[in-house]
Every structure is written in C-alpha cells, then in structure tokens.
Tab-separated table of C-alpha atoms and ligand atoms in Angstrom:
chain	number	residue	atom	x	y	z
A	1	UNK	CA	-52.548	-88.177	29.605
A	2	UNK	CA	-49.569	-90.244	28.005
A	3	UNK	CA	-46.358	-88.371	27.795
A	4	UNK	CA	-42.395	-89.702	28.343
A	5	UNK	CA	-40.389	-89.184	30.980
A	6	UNK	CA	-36.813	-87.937	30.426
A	7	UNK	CA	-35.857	-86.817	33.624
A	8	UNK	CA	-35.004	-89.704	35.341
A	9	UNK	CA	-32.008	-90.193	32.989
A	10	UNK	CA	-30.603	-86.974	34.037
A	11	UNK	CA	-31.072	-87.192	37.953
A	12	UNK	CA	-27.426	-87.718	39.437
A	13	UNK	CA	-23.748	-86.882	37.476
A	14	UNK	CA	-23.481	-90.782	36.997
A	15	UNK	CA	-26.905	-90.726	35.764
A	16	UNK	CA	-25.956	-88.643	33.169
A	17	UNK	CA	-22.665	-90.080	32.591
A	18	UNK	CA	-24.242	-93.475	32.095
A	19	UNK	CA	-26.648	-92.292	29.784
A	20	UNK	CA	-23.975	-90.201	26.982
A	21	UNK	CA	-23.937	-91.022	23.243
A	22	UNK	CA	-20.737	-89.406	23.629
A	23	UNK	CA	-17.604	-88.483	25.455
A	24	UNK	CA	-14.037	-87.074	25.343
A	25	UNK	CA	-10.791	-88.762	25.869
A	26	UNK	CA	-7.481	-87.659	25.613
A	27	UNK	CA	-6.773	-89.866	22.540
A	28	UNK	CA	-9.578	-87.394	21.016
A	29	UNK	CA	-7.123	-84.678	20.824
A	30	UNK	CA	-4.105	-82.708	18.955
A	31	UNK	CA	-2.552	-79.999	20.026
A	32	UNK	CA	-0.939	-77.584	17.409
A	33	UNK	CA	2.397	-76.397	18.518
A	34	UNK	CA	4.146	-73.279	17.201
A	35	UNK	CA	7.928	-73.776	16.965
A	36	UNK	CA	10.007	-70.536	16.096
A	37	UNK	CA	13.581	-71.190	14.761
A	38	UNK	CA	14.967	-67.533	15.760
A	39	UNK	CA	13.563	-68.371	19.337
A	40	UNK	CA	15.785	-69.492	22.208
A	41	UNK	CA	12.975	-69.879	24.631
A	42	UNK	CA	9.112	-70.034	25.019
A	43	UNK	CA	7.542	-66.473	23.918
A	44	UNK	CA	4.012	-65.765	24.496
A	45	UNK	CA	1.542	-65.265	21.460
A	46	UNK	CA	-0.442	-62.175	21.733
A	47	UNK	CA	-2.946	-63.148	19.649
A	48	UNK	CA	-3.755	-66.253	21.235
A	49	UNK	CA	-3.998	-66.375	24.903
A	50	UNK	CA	-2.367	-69.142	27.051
A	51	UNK	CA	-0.709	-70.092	23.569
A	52	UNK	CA	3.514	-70.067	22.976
A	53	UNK	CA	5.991	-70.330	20.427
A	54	UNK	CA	8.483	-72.751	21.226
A	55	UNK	CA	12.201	-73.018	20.521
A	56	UNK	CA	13.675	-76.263	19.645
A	57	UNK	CA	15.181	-76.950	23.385
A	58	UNK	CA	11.535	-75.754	24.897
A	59	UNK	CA	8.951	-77.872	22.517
A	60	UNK	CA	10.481	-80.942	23.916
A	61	UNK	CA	9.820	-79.610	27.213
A	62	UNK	CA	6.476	-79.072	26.461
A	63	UNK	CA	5.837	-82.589	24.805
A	64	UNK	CA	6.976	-83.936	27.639
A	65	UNK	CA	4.512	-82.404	29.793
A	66	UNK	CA	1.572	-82.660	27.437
A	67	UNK	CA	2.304	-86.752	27.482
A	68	UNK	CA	1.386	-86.472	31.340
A	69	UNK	CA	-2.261	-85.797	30.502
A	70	UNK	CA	-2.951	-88.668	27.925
A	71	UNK	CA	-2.431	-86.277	25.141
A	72	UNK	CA	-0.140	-87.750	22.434
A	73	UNK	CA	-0.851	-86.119	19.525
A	74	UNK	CA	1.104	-82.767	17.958
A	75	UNK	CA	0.667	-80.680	14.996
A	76	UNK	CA	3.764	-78.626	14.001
A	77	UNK	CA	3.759	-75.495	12.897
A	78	UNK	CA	7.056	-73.828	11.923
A	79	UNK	CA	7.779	-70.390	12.010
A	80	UNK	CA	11.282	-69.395	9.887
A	81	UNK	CA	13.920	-66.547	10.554
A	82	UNK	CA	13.651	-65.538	7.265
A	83	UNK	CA	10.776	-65.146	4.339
A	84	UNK	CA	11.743	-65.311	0.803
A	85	UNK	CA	9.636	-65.000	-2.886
A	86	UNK	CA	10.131	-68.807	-3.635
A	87	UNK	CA	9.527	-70.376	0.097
A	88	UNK	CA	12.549	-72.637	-0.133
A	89	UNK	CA	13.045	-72.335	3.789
A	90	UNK	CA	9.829	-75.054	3.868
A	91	UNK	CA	11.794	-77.790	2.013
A	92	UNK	CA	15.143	-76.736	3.612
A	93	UNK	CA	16.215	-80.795	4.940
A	94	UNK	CA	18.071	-78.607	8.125
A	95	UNK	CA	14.293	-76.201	8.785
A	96	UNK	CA	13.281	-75.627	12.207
A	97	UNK	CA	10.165	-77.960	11.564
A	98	UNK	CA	12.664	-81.406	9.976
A	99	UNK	CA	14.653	-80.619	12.964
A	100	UNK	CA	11.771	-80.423	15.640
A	101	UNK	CA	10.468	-84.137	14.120
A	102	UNK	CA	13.813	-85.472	14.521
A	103	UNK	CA	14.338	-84.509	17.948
A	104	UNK	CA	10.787	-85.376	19.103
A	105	UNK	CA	10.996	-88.796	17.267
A	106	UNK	CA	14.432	-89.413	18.168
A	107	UNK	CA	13.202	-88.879	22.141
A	108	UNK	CA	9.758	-90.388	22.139
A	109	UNK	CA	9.492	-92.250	18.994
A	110	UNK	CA	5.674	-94.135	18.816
A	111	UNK	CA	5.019	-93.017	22.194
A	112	UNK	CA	4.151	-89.824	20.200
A	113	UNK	CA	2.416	-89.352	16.962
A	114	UNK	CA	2.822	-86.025	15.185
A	115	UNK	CA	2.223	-84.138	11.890
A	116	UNK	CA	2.943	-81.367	10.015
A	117	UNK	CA	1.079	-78.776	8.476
A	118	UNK	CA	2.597	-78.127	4.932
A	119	UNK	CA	2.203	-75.025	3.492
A	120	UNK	CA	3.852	-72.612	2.682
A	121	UNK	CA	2.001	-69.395	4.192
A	122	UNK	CA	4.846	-68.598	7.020
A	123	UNK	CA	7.764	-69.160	4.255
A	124	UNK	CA	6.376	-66.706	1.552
A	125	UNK	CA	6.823	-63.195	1.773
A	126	UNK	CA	3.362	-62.812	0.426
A	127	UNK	CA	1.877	-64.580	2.983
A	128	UNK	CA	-0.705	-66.635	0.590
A	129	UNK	CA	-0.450	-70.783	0.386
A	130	UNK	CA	1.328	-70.633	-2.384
A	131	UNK	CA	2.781	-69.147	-5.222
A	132	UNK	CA	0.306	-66.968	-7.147
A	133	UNK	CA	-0.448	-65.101	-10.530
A	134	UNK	CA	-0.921	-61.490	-11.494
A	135	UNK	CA	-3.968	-61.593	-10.751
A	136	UNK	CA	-3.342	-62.927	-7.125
A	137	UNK	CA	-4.739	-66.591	-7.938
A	138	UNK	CA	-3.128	-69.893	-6.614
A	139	UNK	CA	-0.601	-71.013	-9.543
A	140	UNK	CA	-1.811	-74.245	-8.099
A	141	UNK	CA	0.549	-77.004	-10.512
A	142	UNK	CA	3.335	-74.951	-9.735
A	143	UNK	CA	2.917	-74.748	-5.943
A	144	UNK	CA	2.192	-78.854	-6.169
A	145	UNK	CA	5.521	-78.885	-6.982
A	146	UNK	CA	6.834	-77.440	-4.171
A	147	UNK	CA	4.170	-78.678	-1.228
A	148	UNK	CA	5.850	-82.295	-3.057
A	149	UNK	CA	9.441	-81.097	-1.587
A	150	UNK	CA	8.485	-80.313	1.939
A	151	UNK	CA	6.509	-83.585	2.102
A	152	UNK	CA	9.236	-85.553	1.265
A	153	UNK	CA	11.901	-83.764	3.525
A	154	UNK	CA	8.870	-84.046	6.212
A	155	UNK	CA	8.450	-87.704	5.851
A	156	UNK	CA	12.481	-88.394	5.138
A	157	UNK	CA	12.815	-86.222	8.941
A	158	UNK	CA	10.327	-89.427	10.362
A	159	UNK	CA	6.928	-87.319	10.863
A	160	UNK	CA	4.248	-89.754	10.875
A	161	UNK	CA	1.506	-87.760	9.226
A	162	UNK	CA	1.590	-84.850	6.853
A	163	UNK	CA	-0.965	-82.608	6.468
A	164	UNK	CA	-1.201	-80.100	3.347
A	165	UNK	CA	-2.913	-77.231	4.348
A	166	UNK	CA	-3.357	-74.841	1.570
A	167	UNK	CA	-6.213	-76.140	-0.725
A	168	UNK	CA	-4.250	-76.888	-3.534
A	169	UNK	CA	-6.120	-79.126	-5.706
A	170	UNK	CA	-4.577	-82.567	-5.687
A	171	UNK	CA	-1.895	-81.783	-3.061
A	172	UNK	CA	-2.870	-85.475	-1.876
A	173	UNK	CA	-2.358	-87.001	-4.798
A	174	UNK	CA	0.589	-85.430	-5.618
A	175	UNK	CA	2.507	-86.020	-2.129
A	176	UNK	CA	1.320	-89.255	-2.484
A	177	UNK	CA	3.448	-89.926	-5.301
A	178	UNK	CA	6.529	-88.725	-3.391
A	179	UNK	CA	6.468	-90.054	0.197
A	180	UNK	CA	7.131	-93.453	1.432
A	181	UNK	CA	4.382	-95.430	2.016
A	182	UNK	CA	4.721	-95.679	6.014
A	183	UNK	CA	3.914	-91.779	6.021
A	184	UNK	CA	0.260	-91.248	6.174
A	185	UNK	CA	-1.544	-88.287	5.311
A	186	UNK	CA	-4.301	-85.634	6.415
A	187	UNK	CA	-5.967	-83.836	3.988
A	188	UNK	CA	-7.111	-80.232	5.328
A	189	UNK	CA	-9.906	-81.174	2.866
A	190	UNK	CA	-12.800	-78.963	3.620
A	191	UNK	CA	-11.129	-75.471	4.612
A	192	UNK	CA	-12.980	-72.766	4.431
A	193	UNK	CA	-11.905	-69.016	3.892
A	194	UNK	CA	-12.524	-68.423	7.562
A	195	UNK	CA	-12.020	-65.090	9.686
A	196	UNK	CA	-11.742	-67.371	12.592
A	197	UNK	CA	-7.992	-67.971	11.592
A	198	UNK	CA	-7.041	-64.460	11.908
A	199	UNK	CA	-5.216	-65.156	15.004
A	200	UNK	CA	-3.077	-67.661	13.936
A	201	UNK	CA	-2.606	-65.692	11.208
A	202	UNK	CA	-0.633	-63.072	13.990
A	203	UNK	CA	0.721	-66.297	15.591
A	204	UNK	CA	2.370	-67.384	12.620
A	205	UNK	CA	2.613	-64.528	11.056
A	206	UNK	CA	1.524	-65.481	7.676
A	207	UNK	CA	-1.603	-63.271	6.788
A	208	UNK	CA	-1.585	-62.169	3.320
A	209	UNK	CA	0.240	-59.023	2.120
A	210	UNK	CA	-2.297	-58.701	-0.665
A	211	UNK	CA	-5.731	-59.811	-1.757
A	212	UNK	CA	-7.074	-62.673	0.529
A	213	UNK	CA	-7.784	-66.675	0.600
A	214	UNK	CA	-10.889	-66.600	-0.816
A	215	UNK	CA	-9.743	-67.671	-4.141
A	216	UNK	CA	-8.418	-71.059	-2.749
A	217	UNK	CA	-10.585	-71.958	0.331
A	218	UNK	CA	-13.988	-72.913	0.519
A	219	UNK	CA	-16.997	-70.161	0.559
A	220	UNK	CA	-17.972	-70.660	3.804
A	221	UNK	CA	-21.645	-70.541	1.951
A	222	UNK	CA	-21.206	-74.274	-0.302
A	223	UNK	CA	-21.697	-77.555	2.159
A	224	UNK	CA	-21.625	-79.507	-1.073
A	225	UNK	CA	-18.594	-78.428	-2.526
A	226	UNK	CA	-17.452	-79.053	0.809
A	227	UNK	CA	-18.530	-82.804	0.429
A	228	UNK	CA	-16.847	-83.011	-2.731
A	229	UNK	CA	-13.440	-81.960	-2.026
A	230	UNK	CA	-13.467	-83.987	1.140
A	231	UNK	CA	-14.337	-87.254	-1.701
A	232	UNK	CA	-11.464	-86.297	-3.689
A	233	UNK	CA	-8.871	-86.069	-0.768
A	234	UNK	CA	-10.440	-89.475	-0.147
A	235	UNK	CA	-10.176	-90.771	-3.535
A	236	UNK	CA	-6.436	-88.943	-3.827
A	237	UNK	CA	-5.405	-91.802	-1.022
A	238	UNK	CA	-6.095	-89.643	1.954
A	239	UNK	CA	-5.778	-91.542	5.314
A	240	UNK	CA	-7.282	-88.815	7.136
A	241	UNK	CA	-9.878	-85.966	6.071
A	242	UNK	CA	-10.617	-82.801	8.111
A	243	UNK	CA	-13.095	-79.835	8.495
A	244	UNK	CA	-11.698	-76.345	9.080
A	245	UNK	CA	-12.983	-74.651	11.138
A	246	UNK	CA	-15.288	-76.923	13.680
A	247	UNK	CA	-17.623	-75.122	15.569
A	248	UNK	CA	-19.189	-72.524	12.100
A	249	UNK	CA	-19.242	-75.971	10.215
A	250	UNK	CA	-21.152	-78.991	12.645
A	251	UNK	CA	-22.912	-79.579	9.612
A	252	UNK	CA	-20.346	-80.468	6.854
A	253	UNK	CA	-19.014	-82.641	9.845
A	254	UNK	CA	-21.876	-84.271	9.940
A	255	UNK	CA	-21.993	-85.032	6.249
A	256	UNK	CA	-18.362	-85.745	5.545
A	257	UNK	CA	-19.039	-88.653	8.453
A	258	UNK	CA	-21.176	-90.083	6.296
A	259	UNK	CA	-18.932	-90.456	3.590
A	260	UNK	CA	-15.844	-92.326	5.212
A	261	UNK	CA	-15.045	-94.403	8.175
A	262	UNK	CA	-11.518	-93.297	7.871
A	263	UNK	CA	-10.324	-90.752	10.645
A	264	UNK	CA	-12.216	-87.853	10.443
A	265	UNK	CA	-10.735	-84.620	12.205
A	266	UNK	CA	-12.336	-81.111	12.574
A	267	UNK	CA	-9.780	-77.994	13.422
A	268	UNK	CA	-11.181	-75.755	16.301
A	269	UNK	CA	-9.399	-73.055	14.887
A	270	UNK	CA	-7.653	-70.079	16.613
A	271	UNK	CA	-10.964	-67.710	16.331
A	272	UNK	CA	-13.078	-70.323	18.147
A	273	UNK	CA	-10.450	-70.519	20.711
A	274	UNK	CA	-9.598	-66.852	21.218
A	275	UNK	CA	-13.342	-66.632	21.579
A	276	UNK	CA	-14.120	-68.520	24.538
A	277	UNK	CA	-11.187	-68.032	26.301
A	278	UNK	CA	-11.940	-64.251	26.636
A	279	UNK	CA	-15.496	-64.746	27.522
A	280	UNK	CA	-14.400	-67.060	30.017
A	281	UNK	CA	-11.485	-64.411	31.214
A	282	UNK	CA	-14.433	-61.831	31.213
A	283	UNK	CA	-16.751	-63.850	33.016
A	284	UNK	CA	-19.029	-63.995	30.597
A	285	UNK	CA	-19.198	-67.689	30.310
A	286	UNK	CA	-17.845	-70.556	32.547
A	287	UNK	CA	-15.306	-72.574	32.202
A	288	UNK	CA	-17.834	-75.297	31.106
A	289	UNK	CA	-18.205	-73.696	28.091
A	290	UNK	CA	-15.201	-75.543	26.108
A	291	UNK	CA	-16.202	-79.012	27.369
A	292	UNK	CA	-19.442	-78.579	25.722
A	293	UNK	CA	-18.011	-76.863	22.542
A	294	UNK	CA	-15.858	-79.760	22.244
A	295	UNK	CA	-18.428	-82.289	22.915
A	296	UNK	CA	-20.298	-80.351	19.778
A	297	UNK	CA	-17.764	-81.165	18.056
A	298	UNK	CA	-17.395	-84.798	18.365
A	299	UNK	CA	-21.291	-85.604	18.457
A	300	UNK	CA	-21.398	-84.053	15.094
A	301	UNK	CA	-19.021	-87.164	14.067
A	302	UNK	CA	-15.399	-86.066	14.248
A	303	UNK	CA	-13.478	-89.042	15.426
A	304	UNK	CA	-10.382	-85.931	16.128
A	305	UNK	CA	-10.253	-83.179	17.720
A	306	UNK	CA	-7.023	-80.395	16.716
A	307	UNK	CA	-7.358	-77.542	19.451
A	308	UNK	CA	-5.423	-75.226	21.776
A	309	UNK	CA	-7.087	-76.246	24.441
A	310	UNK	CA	-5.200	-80.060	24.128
A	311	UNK	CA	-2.844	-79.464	26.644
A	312	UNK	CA	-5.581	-78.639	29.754
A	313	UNK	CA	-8.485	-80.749	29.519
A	314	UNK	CA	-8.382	-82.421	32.978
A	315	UNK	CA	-12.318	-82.905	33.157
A	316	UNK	CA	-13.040	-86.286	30.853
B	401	PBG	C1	-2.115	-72.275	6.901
B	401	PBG	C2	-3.039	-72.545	8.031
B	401	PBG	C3	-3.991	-71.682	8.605
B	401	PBG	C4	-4.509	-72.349	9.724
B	401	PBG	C5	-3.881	-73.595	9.784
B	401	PBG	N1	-3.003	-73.710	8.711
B	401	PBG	C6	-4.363	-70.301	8.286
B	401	PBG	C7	-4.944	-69.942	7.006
B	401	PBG	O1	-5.247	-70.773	6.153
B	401	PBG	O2	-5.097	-68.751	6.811
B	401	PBG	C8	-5.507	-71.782	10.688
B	401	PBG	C9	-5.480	-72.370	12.051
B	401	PBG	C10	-6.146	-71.554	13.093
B	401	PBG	O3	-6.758	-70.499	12.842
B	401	PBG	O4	-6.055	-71.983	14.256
B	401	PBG	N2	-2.511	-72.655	5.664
C-alpha cells in the first residue's frame, strides 16, 4: 500500500512551527482607536468589549503602551461633540482627529505610523457616508468634494496614510488630487454592506437614521464587482487596498492578492470581534480561537491585519 505520511511534520510545537506557510508578527497589525473630543478620560464601549474611547490626554497613553508590544500601527477614528446636516466638524483644521495626529506625531513621529478613516458617518446627523438625495442615495460628486477637505486638513495635520471609507466612487482619485504627495493612501476598496459593523456603528455612533448602506457598499453576494473596485482604487493611485470585512470575505482576499503586490489589508471588523470575544467570555471557544482567525486571515493573502484585538496578541 503506498500512501504519504503527514504526521511527522506535526509531531512537536517546533515541528509545527518549522513547518508554517505562515505566521503573525506584530508589524502584521493595526489597531483602530476611537478618540472622543467631549471625553476627558477613557470610557468603555458597550458595544465592543475590552474596547475604549479615548480622550486626547488618554490616546497618547494608550499609544504608548501599544508600542511596548511591537504594535506600531493606529487607525483613528474620531468621534465629534456635535453632528450637523453638512459634516463640516470632519474638515474642521482644530477637530479632535487633526489634533490627535498632531500630538501623536509631534511625540512619536516615524516611530509610529497612523491613518485616518475619512468619512463622514460620525459628523452627519444622518448617519450615512455622505451627503444623500431624496431618495436616500449617495450624492456621490458632491460628497467627493467634501471627503477632498478632510483629506487635506488630515494630511496638512502630518497623518501618514488616509483612508476614505465610505465607497464613494473615485474618492482616491479625487484626494489624490489634493494631498501632498508624501501622504499615502488606503482605499477601503472592497466594503461590503456588512451587519458585522453594527457595533461600531454603537461605538461611533454613526448608524443611519434612515434607509441603510446598501446603496453604496458592496452586496455582500458580487466577488467580482469586488475585484473591480479594488482595480480602480488601484488604478486611482491607491498605495494600499483593503477588504471589509475579513473573516465573511477569505475569498475576495484571495483574489484581490492576485491582482497587486501593493499592501493589501483586510478589516476584522467589530462583528467578527464582538463575536469571538463573547464565545470566548462564555466558554464556548478558547482563547485559541483568534490566533487562528487571524492566521485565516493572512493565509488568504492579506499582507495587514486592522483589528481590536492589536493591542493583546502576546502569542506570535
Ligand atoms: C465608516 C466605517 C464603518 C466601519 C469602519 N468605517 C462602518 C460602516 O461603514 O457602517 C466598520 C468597522 C467595524 O465594524 O469595525 N464608514
């Protein structure tokens, strides 16, 4: 009888080690970070276990202590006091989020490398990505418009990357126009209308007073479409493409890989977090669980990892 043997690979931990196509490091990772300008210290998010928003005085703090584990990069999210009909708080040069990059930058400068998520979801009083018509579509030129202005008060506060997040088509393109060269940019290129965000939708309090994202993010069903919008962001002068969420989506990861060599990132979103952590609370799965999820992730080909769980992988 001829067979092969696979077993002996897998005897011993360093067996195993020695014999992985892949692994995790902590230059895999980003951790989003939720910064709240009415906050004067660290307040626990409900909707997202073991996750805070942070003040201005407390995200440094909690850089600071992130660095400590090899973890380097940050993705900021900024919540502001107040929401208004024409977002203008995003593109405000003195917002919680311009002053968060100059404070980081000012105190860690290229020992840190961070970006920021514009949108303007938190800023609108509707909640949606943008502005919108009657008929609760993106009025997607006019919004370019605007997603231009916080780039460039973004990039003129130092951030290194910025990341549009709100499926506008040709937000790349269009911020590429405005920004200095020096500032690099992520395109949130394959998002899908998810219902794994709806915790960060609590978080930063941005879900949608009417209607829904459907009309502007991905169907969840099209892997192609997928493909091509991740080709445009490309072609749009993209340094950076990502796939929203990860774990629902292993296969468009796969794909888009094929596509680029450029940095490929894949968002495990707040749904996929919220997930294990309360099985793992529960006891219905070990802790292992999020190693291996995360491993998932990067076999399928992302290069970059964005999830909450940057700040306590101590088991490379
Ligand atoms: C805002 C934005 C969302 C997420 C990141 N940026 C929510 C959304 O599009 O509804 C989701 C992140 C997460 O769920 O962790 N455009």
């Amino acid at each position: 009888m001829r067979f092969q043997r696979f077993h002996q690979l897998r005897t011993t931990p360093t067996a195993r080690r020695r014999n992985s196509e892949v692994g995790l490091a902590p230059s895999d990772f980003v951790l989003p970070l939720f910064v709240h300008e009415a906050l004067k210290k660290p307040q626990n998010i409900k909707a997202l276990p073991g996750v805070c928003q942070y003040s201005l005085g407390s995200v440094v703090r909690k850089v600071e202590q992130v660095l400590k584990t090899g973890v380097n990069k940050f993705l900021i999210f900024g919540i502001p006091k107040i929401k208004t009909i024409d977002g203008a708080n995003a593109y405000d040069p003195d917002s919680i989020v311009s002053r968060v990059i100059q404070v980081l930058k000012k105190k860690f400068g290229q020992q840190i490398e961070l970006q920021t998520d514009v949108c303007l979801c938190s800023y609108l009083k509707s909640g949606h990505c943008g502005l919108l018509n009657k008929n609760g579509t993106l009025r997607n030129d006019a919004t370019l418009k605007i997603i231009q202005k916080i780039a460039q008060v973004h990039a003129t506060a130092g951030v290194d990357w910025v990341a549009p997040s709100g499926m506008c088509d040709g937000a790349v393109a269009a911020i590429r126009q405005v920004i200095p060269k020096k500032t690099k940019i992520l395109g949130y290129s394959a998002k899908f209308a998810s219902s794994f965000y709806g915790p960060f939708r609590a978080a930063t309090d941005c879900a949608p007073t009417t209607g829904d994202r459907q009309t502007y993010q991905l169907n969840p069903a099209n892997a192609k479409e997928a493909l091509a919008e991740v080709k445009a962001d490309l072609e749009e002068g993209a340094h950076a493409v990502m796939v929203k969420p990860a774990g629902p989506y292993l296969d468009v990861i796969t794909k888009a890989r094929q596509l680029t060599r450029k940095p490929l990132y894949a968002y495990q979103v707040s749904g996929e977090y919220v997930s294990l952590v309360l099985a793992i609370r529960q006891g219905y799965l070990g802790q292992e669980a999020i190693h291996e999820s995360l491993l998932g992730i990067k076999r399928a080909g992302a290069d970059r990892i964005i999830t909450y769980f940057a700040d306590r992988l101590d088991f490379w």
